[in-house]
């Protein structure tokens, strides 16, 4: 029995002289925000994006701001990253004539409003701004979007992968190896208080993360619809993925990539997004964003095409993460989006292509 005031050593968790966290049992947390600033600055600064193609020169300058939070928790060797950050970087562009004479030099910024662990498998929104909004300025902005955005997203993926591997805590995790079995180890009972404390921290972190997700999803709705068409599934797929057919039945401009990861713009640019998954004649999964929505919000559209019998196609739509309000505070977004699918897309396809039942 321990003397009064000393405590029973079997229940005291001490730092080992050699610094080893045996079996990585203890909960450790590393603040990664400064590390994240350094990594993103290194990844995104001074990138040459266009070097004379089309007489345009575009490059990133430096990362101006990285705000938010970033940390890595390690529990029993398991890496648990957490981050919600925003990034602003500067860029510059120049247009020259065929003789190499400068026509215009512009400065601008690139904003990435939300990079988060809960969206680690999705590309974040990237906004390109330019200070000169004239014809040449807009041309340079478009060049930055088309050539710069894919490069920037690739660099962001490198950061996300680094966080998933432990970020700055990775080296600490690798150096604190499990002690050899022939070394003296504390009684199993000594780990009990540490286990309870670490388990509590792990539960609290999980609850915090789940609360963030729930909070983020407040104010969003899901639209579900099932429509039948008198056509083959492959024909419906082709209509939904072909920009000329979109132009025809919507009477508006459209630009649609047929590749996974490719971008699209429909209804004269009112809706933009990218292809996430495509299975010809069977499935279309896309990220959709309306221009009137608040910044940083993207929804997910899933269109499943089934053909229970030849000549009959059933389209099942699931449109998730639709905000209840637009950026102006109008609370009719869900209603208008549902009406748009029904009246401006499905009914128009029936009328124009004769697919009615």
mmCIF file of C-alpha atoms in Angstrom:
data_model
loop_
_atom_site.group_PDB
_atom_site.id
_atom_site.type_symbol
_atom_site.label_atom_id
_atom_site.label_comp_id
_atom_site.label_asym_id
_atom_site.label_seq_id
_atom_site.Cartn_x
_atom_site.Cartn_y
_atom_site.Cartn_z
ATOM 1 C CA UNK A 1 0.000 0.000 0.000
ATOM 2 C CA UNK A 2 1.328 3.454 -0.866
ATOM 3 C CA UNK A 3 2.073 5.992 1.819
ATOM 4 C CA UNK A 4 -0.322 8.864 2.310
ATOM 5 C CA UNK A 5 0.326 11.627 -0.229
ATOM 6 C CA UNK A 6 2.456 9.464 -2.520
ATOM 7 C CA UNK A 7 -0.222 7.609 -4.444
ATOM 8 C CA UNK A 8 -0.021 4.082 -5.766
ATOM 9 C CA UNK A 9 2.599 3.996 -8.566
ATOM 10 C CA UNK A 10 0.583 1.379 -10.406
ATOM 11 C CA UNK A 11 -1.981 4.113 -11.161
ATOM 12 C CA UNK A 12 0.389 6.967 -11.942
ATOM 13 C CA UNK A 13 1.071 7.660 -15.628
ATOM 14 C CA UNK A 14 4.494 9.215 -16.053
ATOM 15 C CA UNK A 15 6.475 10.362 -19.056
ATOM 16 C CA UNK A 16 9.039 7.698 -19.816
ATOM 17 C CA UNK A 17 12.694 8.821 -19.682
ATOM 18 C CA UNK A 18 13.144 7.687 -23.281
ATOM 19 C CA UNK A 19 10.040 9.625 -24.439
ATOM 20 C CA UNK A 20 8.315 6.503 -25.727
ATOM 21 C CA UNK A 21 4.539 6.455 -25.851
ATOM 22 C CA UNK A 22 4.177 2.692 -25.360
ATOM 23 C CA UNK A 23 1.889 1.184 -27.989
ATOM 24 C CA UNK A 24 0.963 4.810 -28.842
ATOM 25 C CA UNK A 25 -1.723 4.372 -26.215
ATOM 26 C CA UNK A 26 -1.847 7.950 -25.024
ATOM 27 C CA UNK A 27 -3.826 10.604 -26.874
ATOM 28 C CA UNK A 28 -1.611 13.221 -28.493
ATOM 29 C CA UNK A 29 -2.710 16.306 -30.415
ATOM 30 C CA UNK A 30 -0.560 18.462 -32.675
ATOM 31 C CA UNK A 31 -1.585 21.933 -33.817
ATOM 32 C CA UNK A 32 -0.859 22.001 -37.553
ATOM 33 C CA UNK A 33 -2.014 25.465 -38.599
ATOM 34 C CA UNK A 34 1.456 27.003 -38.919
ATOM 35 C CA UNK A 35 2.682 23.845 -40.639
ATOM 36 C CA UNK A 36 -0.292 24.052 -43.019
ATOM 37 C CA UNK A 37 0.545 27.681 -43.824
ATOM 38 C CA UNK A 38 4.090 26.694 -44.653
ATOM 39 C CA UNK A 39 3.140 23.713 -46.786
ATOM 40 C CA UNK A 40 0.443 25.559 -48.755
ATOM 41 C CA UNK A 41 2.747 28.540 -49.283
ATOM 42 C CA UNK A 42 5.412 26.235 -50.677
ATOM 43 C CA UNK A 43 2.931 24.348 -52.869
ATOM 44 C CA UNK A 44 1.030 27.317 -54.312
ATOM 45 C CA UNK A 45 3.566 30.152 -54.606
ATOM 46 C CA UNK A 46 5.452 31.133 -57.768
ATOM 47 C CA UNK A 47 3.779 28.650 -60.126
ATOM 48 C CA UNK A 48 4.109 29.385 -63.855
ATOM 49 C CA UNK A 49 0.761 28.498 -65.417
ATOM 50 C CA UNK A 50 1.059 30.081 -68.869
ATOM 51 C CA UNK A 51 4.368 31.072 -70.442
ATOM 52 C CA UNK A 52 3.498 32.648 -73.772
ATOM 53 C CA UNK A 53 0.792 30.296 -75.050
ATOM 54 C CA UNK A 54 -1.674 32.502 -76.900
ATOM 55 C CA UNK A 55 0.583 35.473 -76.010
ATOM 56 C CA UNK A 56 -0.523 35.127 -72.381
ATOM 57 C CA UNK A 57 1.658 34.916 -69.277
ATOM 58 C CA UNK A 58 0.090 33.831 -65.973
ATOM 59 C CA UNK A 59 1.697 32.892 -62.665
ATOM 60 C CA UNK A 60 0.822 32.690 -59.004
ATOM 61 C CA UNK A 61 2.695 35.039 -56.681
ATOM 62 C CA UNK A 62 2.331 34.106 -53.028
ATOM 63 C CA UNK A 63 -0.127 32.814 -50.451
ATOM 64 C CA UNK A 64 -1.565 35.862 -48.723
ATOM 65 C CA UNK A 65 -3.652 34.194 -46.043
ATOM 66 C CA UNK A 66 -4.399 30.804 -44.487
ATOM 67 C CA UNK A 67 -7.094 31.019 -41.809
ATOM 68 C CA UNK A 68 -8.989 28.454 -39.765
ATOM 69 C CA UNK A 69 -7.848 25.463 -37.750
ATOM 70 C CA UNK A 70 -5.744 22.378 -38.449
ATOM 71 C CA UNK A 71 -4.668 19.638 -36.091
ATOM 72 C CA UNK A 72 -3.729 15.957 -36.009
ATOM 73 C CA UNK A 73 -4.723 13.600 -33.203
ATOM 74 C CA UNK A 74 -2.947 10.282 -32.686
ATOM 75 C CA UNK A 75 -4.498 7.550 -30.585
ATOM 76 C CA UNK A 76 -3.024 4.048 -30.396
ATOM 77 C CA UNK A 77 -1.173 4.692 -33.644
ATOM 78 C CA UNK A 78 -4.301 5.881 -35.471
ATOM 79 C CA UNK A 79 -4.020 9.225 -37.255
ATOM 80 C CA UNK A 80 -7.105 11.439 -36.960
ATOM 81 C CA UNK A 81 -6.688 14.690 -38.936
ATOM 82 C CA UNK A 82 -9.010 17.646 -38.514
ATOM 83 C CA UNK A 83 -8.961 20.891 -40.464
ATOM 84 C CA UNK A 84 -11.203 23.664 -41.731
ATOM 85 C CA UNK A 85 -9.184 26.336 -43.504
ATOM 86 C CA UNK A 86 -9.531 29.031 -46.127
ATOM 87 C CA UNK A 87 -6.759 30.141 -48.467
ATOM 88 C CA UNK A 88 -6.142 33.343 -50.430
ATOM 89 C CA UNK A 89 -3.269 33.629 -52.903
ATOM 90 C CA UNK A 90 -2.260 36.343 -55.344
ATOM 91 C CA UNK A 91 -1.601 35.957 -59.053
ATOM 92 C CA UNK A 92 -0.527 38.112 -61.974
ATOM 93 C CA UNK A 93 -1.074 37.967 -65.704
ATOM 94 C CA UNK A 94 0.094 39.732 -68.815
ATOM 95 C CA UNK A 95 -1.174 39.807 -72.404
ATOM 96 C CA UNK A 96 1.168 40.700 -75.260
ATOM 97 C CA UNK A 97 0.707 41.283 -78.959
ATOM 98 C CA UNK A 98 2.344 39.221 -81.688
ATOM 99 C CA UNK A 99 5.447 41.428 -81.518
ATOM 100 C CA UNK A 100 5.864 40.837 -77.806
ATOM 101 C CA UNK A 101 4.645 44.254 -76.768
ATOM 102 C CA UNK A 102 2.726 44.307 -73.503
ATOM 103 C CA UNK A 103 -0.975 45.046 -73.909
ATOM 104 C CA UNK A 104 -2.046 44.733 -70.283
ATOM 105 C CA UNK A 105 -0.743 43.545 -66.929
ATOM 106 C CA UNK A 106 -3.230 42.538 -64.242
ATOM 107 C CA UNK A 107 -3.195 41.426 -60.620
ATOM 108 C CA UNK A 108 -5.762 39.203 -59.007
ATOM 109 C CA UNK A 109 -6.487 36.763 -56.230
ATOM 110 C CA UNK A 110 -7.534 33.137 -55.948
ATOM 111 C CA UNK A 111 -9.824 32.260 -53.054
ATOM 112 C CA UNK A 112 -10.365 28.748 -51.720
ATOM 113 C CA UNK A 113 -13.020 29.386 -49.064
ATOM 114 C CA UNK A 114 -13.337 25.910 -47.558
ATOM 115 C CA UNK A 115 -10.823 23.063 -47.345
ATOM 116 C CA UNK A 116 -12.000 20.572 -44.717
ATOM 117 C CA UNK A 117 -11.341 17.025 -43.565
ATOM 118 C CA UNK A 118 -15.033 16.127 -43.934
ATOM 119 C CA UNK A 119 -14.744 16.916 -47.673
ATOM 120 C CA UNK A 120 -11.316 15.356 -48.151
ATOM 121 C CA UNK A 121 -12.519 13.243 -51.087
ATOM 122 C CA UNK A 122 -13.932 16.269 -52.938
ATOM 123 C CA UNK A 123 -12.241 19.170 -54.678
ATOM 124 C CA UNK A 124 -12.956 22.477 -52.934
ATOM 125 C CA UNK A 125 -14.436 25.510 -54.638
ATOM 126 C CA UNK A 126 -11.888 27.790 -56.299
ATOM 127 C CA UNK A 127 -12.797 31.413 -57.070
ATOM 128 C CA UNK A 128 -10.629 33.549 -59.369
ATOM 129 C CA UNK A 129 -10.837 37.336 -59.097
ATOM 130 C CA UNK A 130 -9.133 39.964 -61.259
ATOM 131 C CA UNK A 131 -8.811 43.705 -60.649
ATOM 132 C CA UNK A 132 -9.263 44.661 -64.320
ATOM 133 C CA UNK A 133 -12.651 43.640 -65.704
ATOM 134 C CA UNK A 134 -12.055 44.751 -69.291
ATOM 135 C CA UNK A 135 -11.943 42.383 -72.292
ATOM 136 C CA UNK A 136 -8.249 41.530 -71.871
ATOM 137 C CA UNK A 137 -8.617 41.261 -68.102
ATOM 138 C CA UNK A 138 -11.476 38.803 -68.534
ATOM 139 C CA UNK A 139 -9.395 36.838 -71.031
ATOM 140 C CA UNK A 140 -6.580 36.528 -68.510
ATOM 141 C CA UNK A 141 -9.071 35.520 -65.820
ATOM 142 C CA UNK A 142 -10.454 32.763 -68.063
ATOM 143 C CA UNK A 143 -6.915 31.600 -68.752
ATOM 144 C CA UNK A 144 -6.257 31.467 -65.013
ATOM 145 C CA UNK A 145 -9.418 29.408 -64.521
ATOM 146 C CA UNK A 146 -8.745 26.952 -67.331
ATOM 147 C CA UNK A 147 -5.010 26.474 -66.775
ATOM 148 C CA UNK A 148 -4.520 27.492 -63.176
ATOM 149 C CA UNK A 149 -7.457 25.910 -61.392
ATOM 150 C CA UNK A 150 -6.482 22.258 -62.172
ATOM 151 C CA UNK A 151 -2.920 22.924 -60.983
ATOM 152 C CA UNK A 152 -4.128 24.586 -57.784
ATOM 153 C CA UNK A 153 -6.512 21.707 -57.039
ATOM 154 C CA UNK A 154 -3.688 19.221 -57.589
ATOM 155 C CA UNK A 155 -1.545 21.085 -55.038
ATOM 156 C CA UNK A 156 -4.443 21.140 -52.558
ATOM 157 C CA UNK A 157 -4.755 17.349 -52.928
ATOM 158 C CA UNK A 158 -1.086 17.030 -51.971
ATOM 159 C CA UNK A 159 -1.806 18.983 -48.781
ATOM 160 C CA UNK A 160 -4.879 16.845 -47.996
ATOM 161 C CA UNK A 161 -2.857 13.646 -48.483
ATOM 162 C CA UNK A 162 -0.114 15.000 -46.222
ATOM 163 C CA UNK A 163 -2.654 15.705 -43.487
ATOM 164 C CA UNK A 164 -4.105 12.197 -43.858
ATOM 165 C CA UNK A 165 -0.618 10.779 -43.270
ATOM 166 C CA UNK A 166 -0.164 12.768 -40.066
ATOM 167 C CA UNK A 167 1.266 16.079 -41.193
ATOM 168 C CA UNK A 168 3.990 17.284 -38.799
ATOM 169 C CA UNK A 169 3.007 14.580 -36.298
ATOM 170 C CA UNK A 170 4.042 11.813 -38.697
ATOM 171 C CA UNK A 171 7.725 12.017 -37.795
ATOM 172 C CA UNK A 172 6.881 11.928 -34.096
ATOM 173 C CA UNK A 173 4.695 8.878 -34.672
ATOM 174 C CA UNK A 174 7.454 7.045 -36.523
ATOM 175 C CA UNK A 175 10.224 7.838 -34.038
ATOM 176 C CA UNK A 176 8.304 6.800 -30.934
ATOM 177 C CA UNK A 177 8.475 3.093 -31.590
ATOM 178 C CA UNK A 178 7.068 0.375 -29.377
ATOM 179 C CA UNK A 179 9.555 -0.657 -26.727
ATOM 180 C CA UNK A 180 11.151 -4.136 -27.162
ATOM 181 C CA UNK A 181 9.388 -6.911 -25.341
ATOM 182 C CA UNK A 182 12.435 -7.654 -23.158
ATOM 183 C CA UNK A 183 12.211 -4.201 -21.560
ATOM 184 C CA UNK A 184 10.386 -3.896 -18.263
ATOM 185 C CA UNK A 185 6.814 -2.748 -18.738
ATOM 186 C CA UNK A 186 4.397 -1.221 -16.300
ATOM 187 C CA UNK A 187 1.582 -3.341 -14.970
ATOM 188 C CA UNK A 188 -1.529 -3.429 -17.125
ATOM 189 C CA UNK A 189 -3.386 -1.589 -14.409
ATOM 190 C CA UNK A 190 -1.116 1.441 -14.901
ATOM 191 C CA UNK A 191 -2.581 1.985 -18.360
ATOM 192 C CA UNK A 192 -6.168 2.055 -17.138
ATOM 193 C CA UNK A 193 -6.375 5.750 -16.151
ATOM 194 C CA UNK A 194 -4.563 6.754 -19.348
ATOM 195 C CA UNK A 195 -6.873 4.580 -21.413
ATOM 196 C CA UNK A 196 -9.928 6.103 -19.805
ATOM 197 C CA UNK A 197 -8.632 9.635 -20.351
ATOM 198 C CA UNK A 198 -7.619 8.965 -23.952
ATOM 199 C CA UNK A 199 -10.905 7.224 -24.668
ATOM 200 C CA UNK A 200 -12.787 10.225 -23.325
ATOM 201 C CA UNK A 201 -10.773 12.599 -25.513
ATOM 202 C CA UNK A 202 -11.357 10.420 -28.549
ATOM 203 C CA UNK A 203 -15.093 10.366 -27.891
ATOM 204 C CA UNK A 204 -15.152 14.140 -27.383
ATOM 205 C CA UNK A 205 -13.283 14.699 -30.653
ATOM 206 C CA UNK A 206 -15.663 12.390 -32.517
ATOM 207 C CA UNK A 207 -18.669 14.188 -31.032
ATOM 208 C CA UNK A 208 -17.191 17.561 -31.969
ATOM 209 C CA UNK A 209 -16.620 16.431 -35.546
ATOM 210 C CA UNK A 210 -20.114 14.982 -35.823
ATOM 211 C CA UNK A 211 -21.596 18.181 -34.395
ATOM 212 C CA UNK A 212 -19.761 20.180 -37.058
ATOM 213 C CA UNK A 213 -21.214 17.979 -39.776
ATOM 214 C CA UNK A 214 -24.735 18.299 -38.383
ATOM 215 C CA UNK A 215 -24.378 22.043 -38.029
ATOM 216 C CA UNK A 216 -23.100 22.329 -41.576
ATOM 217 C CA UNK A 217 -26.049 20.327 -42.888
ATOM 218 C CA UNK A 218 -28.638 22.477 -41.138
ATOM 219 C CA UNK A 219 -30.499 24.545 -43.698
ATOM 220 C CA UNK A 220 -30.098 22.006 -46.515
ATOM 221 C CA UNK A 221 -32.636 19.727 -48.159
ATOM 222 C CA UNK A 222 -32.730 16.732 -50.490
ATOM 223 C CA UNK A 223 -34.874 16.543 -53.629
ATOM 224 C CA UNK A 224 -35.990 13.120 -54.848
ATOM 225 C CA UNK A 225 -37.940 12.458 -58.050
ATOM 226 C CA UNK A 226 -38.777 9.482 -60.259
ATOM 227 C CA UNK A 227 -39.725 10.062 -63.902
ATOM 228 C CA UNK A 228 -40.581 7.654 -66.747
ATOM 229 C CA UNK A 229 -39.706 8.176 -70.411
ATOM 230 C CA UNK A 230 -40.566 6.310 -73.595
ATOM 231 C CA UNK A 231 -36.985 5.787 -74.798
ATOM 232 C CA UNK A 232 -33.877 3.694 -74.326
ATOM 233 C CA UNK A 233 -31.655 4.431 -71.327
ATOM 234 C CA UNK A 234 -28.647 5.116 -73.556
ATOM 235 C CA UNK A 235 -30.637 7.780 -75.431
ATOM 236 C CA UNK A 236 -31.599 9.531 -72.190
ATOM 237 C CA UNK A 237 -27.972 9.410 -71.015
ATOM 238 C CA UNK A 238 -26.807 10.960 -74.289
ATOM 239 C CA UNK A 239 -29.354 13.779 -74.018
ATOM 240 C CA UNK A 240 -28.317 14.602 -70.460
ATOM 241 C CA UNK A 241 -24.596 14.608 -71.341
ATOM 242 C CA UNK A 242 -24.677 16.323 -74.745
ATOM 243 C CA UNK A 243 -24.349 20.109 -74.787
ATOM 244 C CA UNK A 244 -26.026 20.528 -78.191
ATOM 245 C CA UNK A 245 -29.116 18.653 -77.033
ATOM 246 C CA UNK A 246 -29.142 20.725 -73.835
ATOM 247 C CA UNK A 247 -29.066 23.876 -75.942
ATOM 248 C CA UNK A 248 -31.969 22.490 -77.947
ATOM 249 C CA UNK A 249 -34.448 21.569 -75.223
ATOM 250 C CA UNK A 250 -33.558 24.418 -72.823
ATOM 251 C CA UNK A 251 -33.091 27.132 -75.467
ATOM 252 C CA UNK A 252 -30.032 28.352 -73.558
ATOM 253 C CA UNK A 253 -26.258 28.089 -73.813
ATOM 254 C CA UNK A 254 -24.571 24.968 -72.457
ATOM 255 C CA UNK A 255 -21.060 23.590 -72.231
ATOM 256 C CA UNK A 256 -20.761 19.994 -71.007
ATOM 257 C CA UNK A 257 -17.723 17.756 -70.649
ATOM 258 C CA UNK A 258 -18.303 14.023 -71.049
ATOM 259 C CA UNK A 259 -15.277 13.093 -68.950
ATOM 260 C CA UNK A 260 -15.090 12.292 -65.223
ATOM 261 C CA UNK A 261 -13.687 15.362 -63.534
ATOM 262 C CA UNK A 262 -14.733 17.521 -66.471
ATOM 263 C CA UNK A 263 -16.742 20.682 -65.891
ATOM 264 C CA UNK A 264 -20.087 21.857 -67.240
ATOM 265 C CA UNK A 265 -22.098 25.055 -67.477
ATOM 266 C CA UNK A 266 -25.829 25.075 -68.304
ATOM 267 C CA UNK A 267 -28.730 27.538 -68.449
ATOM 268 C CA UNK A 268 -26.471 30.349 -69.722
ATOM 269 C CA UNK A 269 -24.007 29.762 -66.891
ATOM 270 C CA UNK A 270 -26.580 29.929 -64.104
ATOM 271 C CA UNK A 271 -25.616 26.382 -63.095
ATOM 272 C CA UNK A 272 -22.019 25.143 -63.069
ATOM 273 C CA UNK A 273 -20.317 22.030 -61.784
ATOM 274 C CA UNK A 274 -18.255 18.970 -62.601
ATOM 275 C CA UNK A 275 -18.701 15.266 -63.306
ATOM 276 C CA UNK A 276 -17.943 12.975 -60.362
ATOM 277 C CA UNK A 277 -18.957 9.558 -61.750
ATOM 278 C CA UNK A 278 -20.248 8.486 -65.161
ATOM 279 C CA UNK A 279 -21.525 5.078 -66.305
ATOM 280 C CA UNK A 280 -22.802 5.279 -69.847
ATOM 281 C CA UNK A 281 -26.517 4.557 -70.021
ATOM 282 C CA UNK A 282 -26.717 3.902 -66.275
ATOM 283 C CA UNK A 283 -25.471 6.605 -63.925
ATOM 284 C CA UNK A 284 -24.584 10.296 -63.752
ATOM 285 C CA UNK A 285 -23.179 11.837 -60.553
ATOM 286 C CA UNK A 286 -22.322 15.531 -60.637
ATOM 287 C CA UNK A 287 -21.564 18.472 -58.373
ATOM 288 C CA UNK A 288 -24.022 21.314 -59.041
ATOM 289 C CA UNK A 289 -23.809 24.931 -57.984
ATOM 290 C CA UNK A 290 -26.251 27.735 -58.754
ATOM 291 C CA UNK A 291 -24.806 31.221 -59.145
ATOM 292 C CA UNK A 292 -27.347 32.656 -56.705
ATOM 293 C CA UNK A 293 -26.269 30.346 -53.862
ATOM 294 C CA UNK A 294 -24.012 31.503 -51.015
ATOM 295 C CA UNK A 295 -20.276 31.142 -51.645
ATOM 296 C CA UNK A 296 -18.724 27.738 -51.081
ATOM 297 C CA UNK A 297 -21.920 25.694 -51.398
ATOM 298 C CA UNK A 298 -22.091 22.743 -53.797
ATOM 299 C CA UNK A 299 -24.841 20.165 -54.109
ATOM 300 C CA UNK A 300 -24.683 16.606 -55.413
ATOM 301 C CA UNK A 301 -26.896 15.341 -58.243
ATOM 302 C CA UNK A 302 -27.313 11.605 -58.770
ATOM 303 C CA UNK A 303 -29.272 10.402 -61.808
ATOM 304 C CA UNK A 304 -29.856 6.658 -61.999
ATOM 305 C CA UNK A 305 -31.143 5.328 -65.324
ATOM 306 C CA UNK A 306 -32.980 1.987 -65.342
ATOM 307 C CA UNK A 307 -34.580 0.200 -68.279
ATOM 308 C CA UNK A 308 -37.031 -2.381 -66.894
ATOM 309 C CA UNK A 309 -38.152 -3.169 -70.436
ATOM 310 C CA UNK A 310 -36.966 -2.089 -73.899
ATOM 311 C CA UNK A 311 -38.207 1.384 -74.733
ATOM 312 C CA UNK A 312 -39.066 2.322 -71.130
ATOM 313 C CA UNK A 313 -36.548 4.242 -69.051
ATOM 314 C CA UNK A 314 -36.983 5.170 -65.389
ATOM 315 C CA UNK A 315 -34.906 8.119 -64.209
ATOM 316 C CA UNK A 316 -34.388 8.392 -60.459
ATOM 317 C CA UNK A 317 -33.082 11.771 -59.288
ATOM 318 C CA UNK A 318 -31.530 12.476 -55.906
ATOM 319 C CA UNK A 319 -30.327 16.046 -55.424
ATOM 320 C CA UNK A 320 -28.691 16.478 -52.000
ATOM 321 C CA UNK A 321 -27.339 19.474 -50.077
ATOM 322 C CA UNK A 322 -29.680 22.002 -51.682
ATOM 323 C CA UNK A 323 -29.629 25.167 -49.518
ATOM 324 C CA UNK A 324 -32.938 26.460 -48.216
ATOM 325 C CA UNK A 325 -31.929 30.075 -48.879
ATOM 326 C CA UNK A 326 -29.944 31.825 -51.598
ATOM 327 C CA UNK A 327 -27.325 34.501 -50.993
ATOM 328 C CA UNK A 328 -30.045 37.148 -50.902
ATOM 329 C CA UNK A 329 -32.075 35.452 -48.158
ATOM 330 C CA UNK A 330 -34.841 34.119 -50.439
ATOM 331 C CA UNK A 331 -36.240 30.892 -48.961
ATOM 332 C CA UNK A 332 -37.568 29.429 -52.236
ATOM 333 C CA UNK A 333 -34.413 27.652 -53.433
ATOM 334 C CA UNK A 334 -35.631 24.087 -52.857
ATOM 335 C CA UNK A 335 -39.042 24.782 -54.384
ATOM 336 C CA UNK A 336 -37.516 26.493 -57.436
ATOM 337 C CA UNK A 337 -34.905 23.769 -57.916
ATOM 338 C CA UNK A 338 -37.540 21.037 -57.806
ATOM 339 C CA UNK A 339 -39.735 22.950 -60.252
ATOM 340 C CA UNK A 340 -36.736 23.464 -62.528
ATOM 341 C CA UNK A 341 -36.026 19.743 -62.695
ATOM 342 C CA UNK A 342 -39.652 18.940 -63.416
ATOM 343 C CA UNK A 343 -40.640 21.751 -65.810
ATOM 344 C CA UNK A 344 -37.391 22.913 -67.406
ATOM 345 C CA UNK A 345 -35.635 19.568 -67.789
ATOM 346 C CA UNK A 346 -37.830 16.465 -67.614
ATOM 347 C CA UNK A 347 -40.990 17.916 -69.204
ATOM 348 C CA UNK A 348 -38.956 19.703 -71.882
ATOM 349 C CA UNK A 349 -37.155 16.484 -72.797
ATOM 350 C CA UNK A 350 -40.508 14.748 -73.261
ATOM 351 C CA UNK A 351 -41.868 17.592 -75.367
ATOM 352 C CA UNK A 352 -38.844 18.144 -77.602
ATOM 353 C CA UNK A 353 -37.750 14.546 -78.139
ATOM 354 C CA UNK A 354 -41.192 12.905 -78.021
ATOM 355 C CA UNK A 355 -40.393 10.688 -75.034
ATOM 356 C CA UNK A 356 -43.752 11.157 -73.304
ATOM 357 C CA UNK A 357 -45.743 8.216 -71.928
#
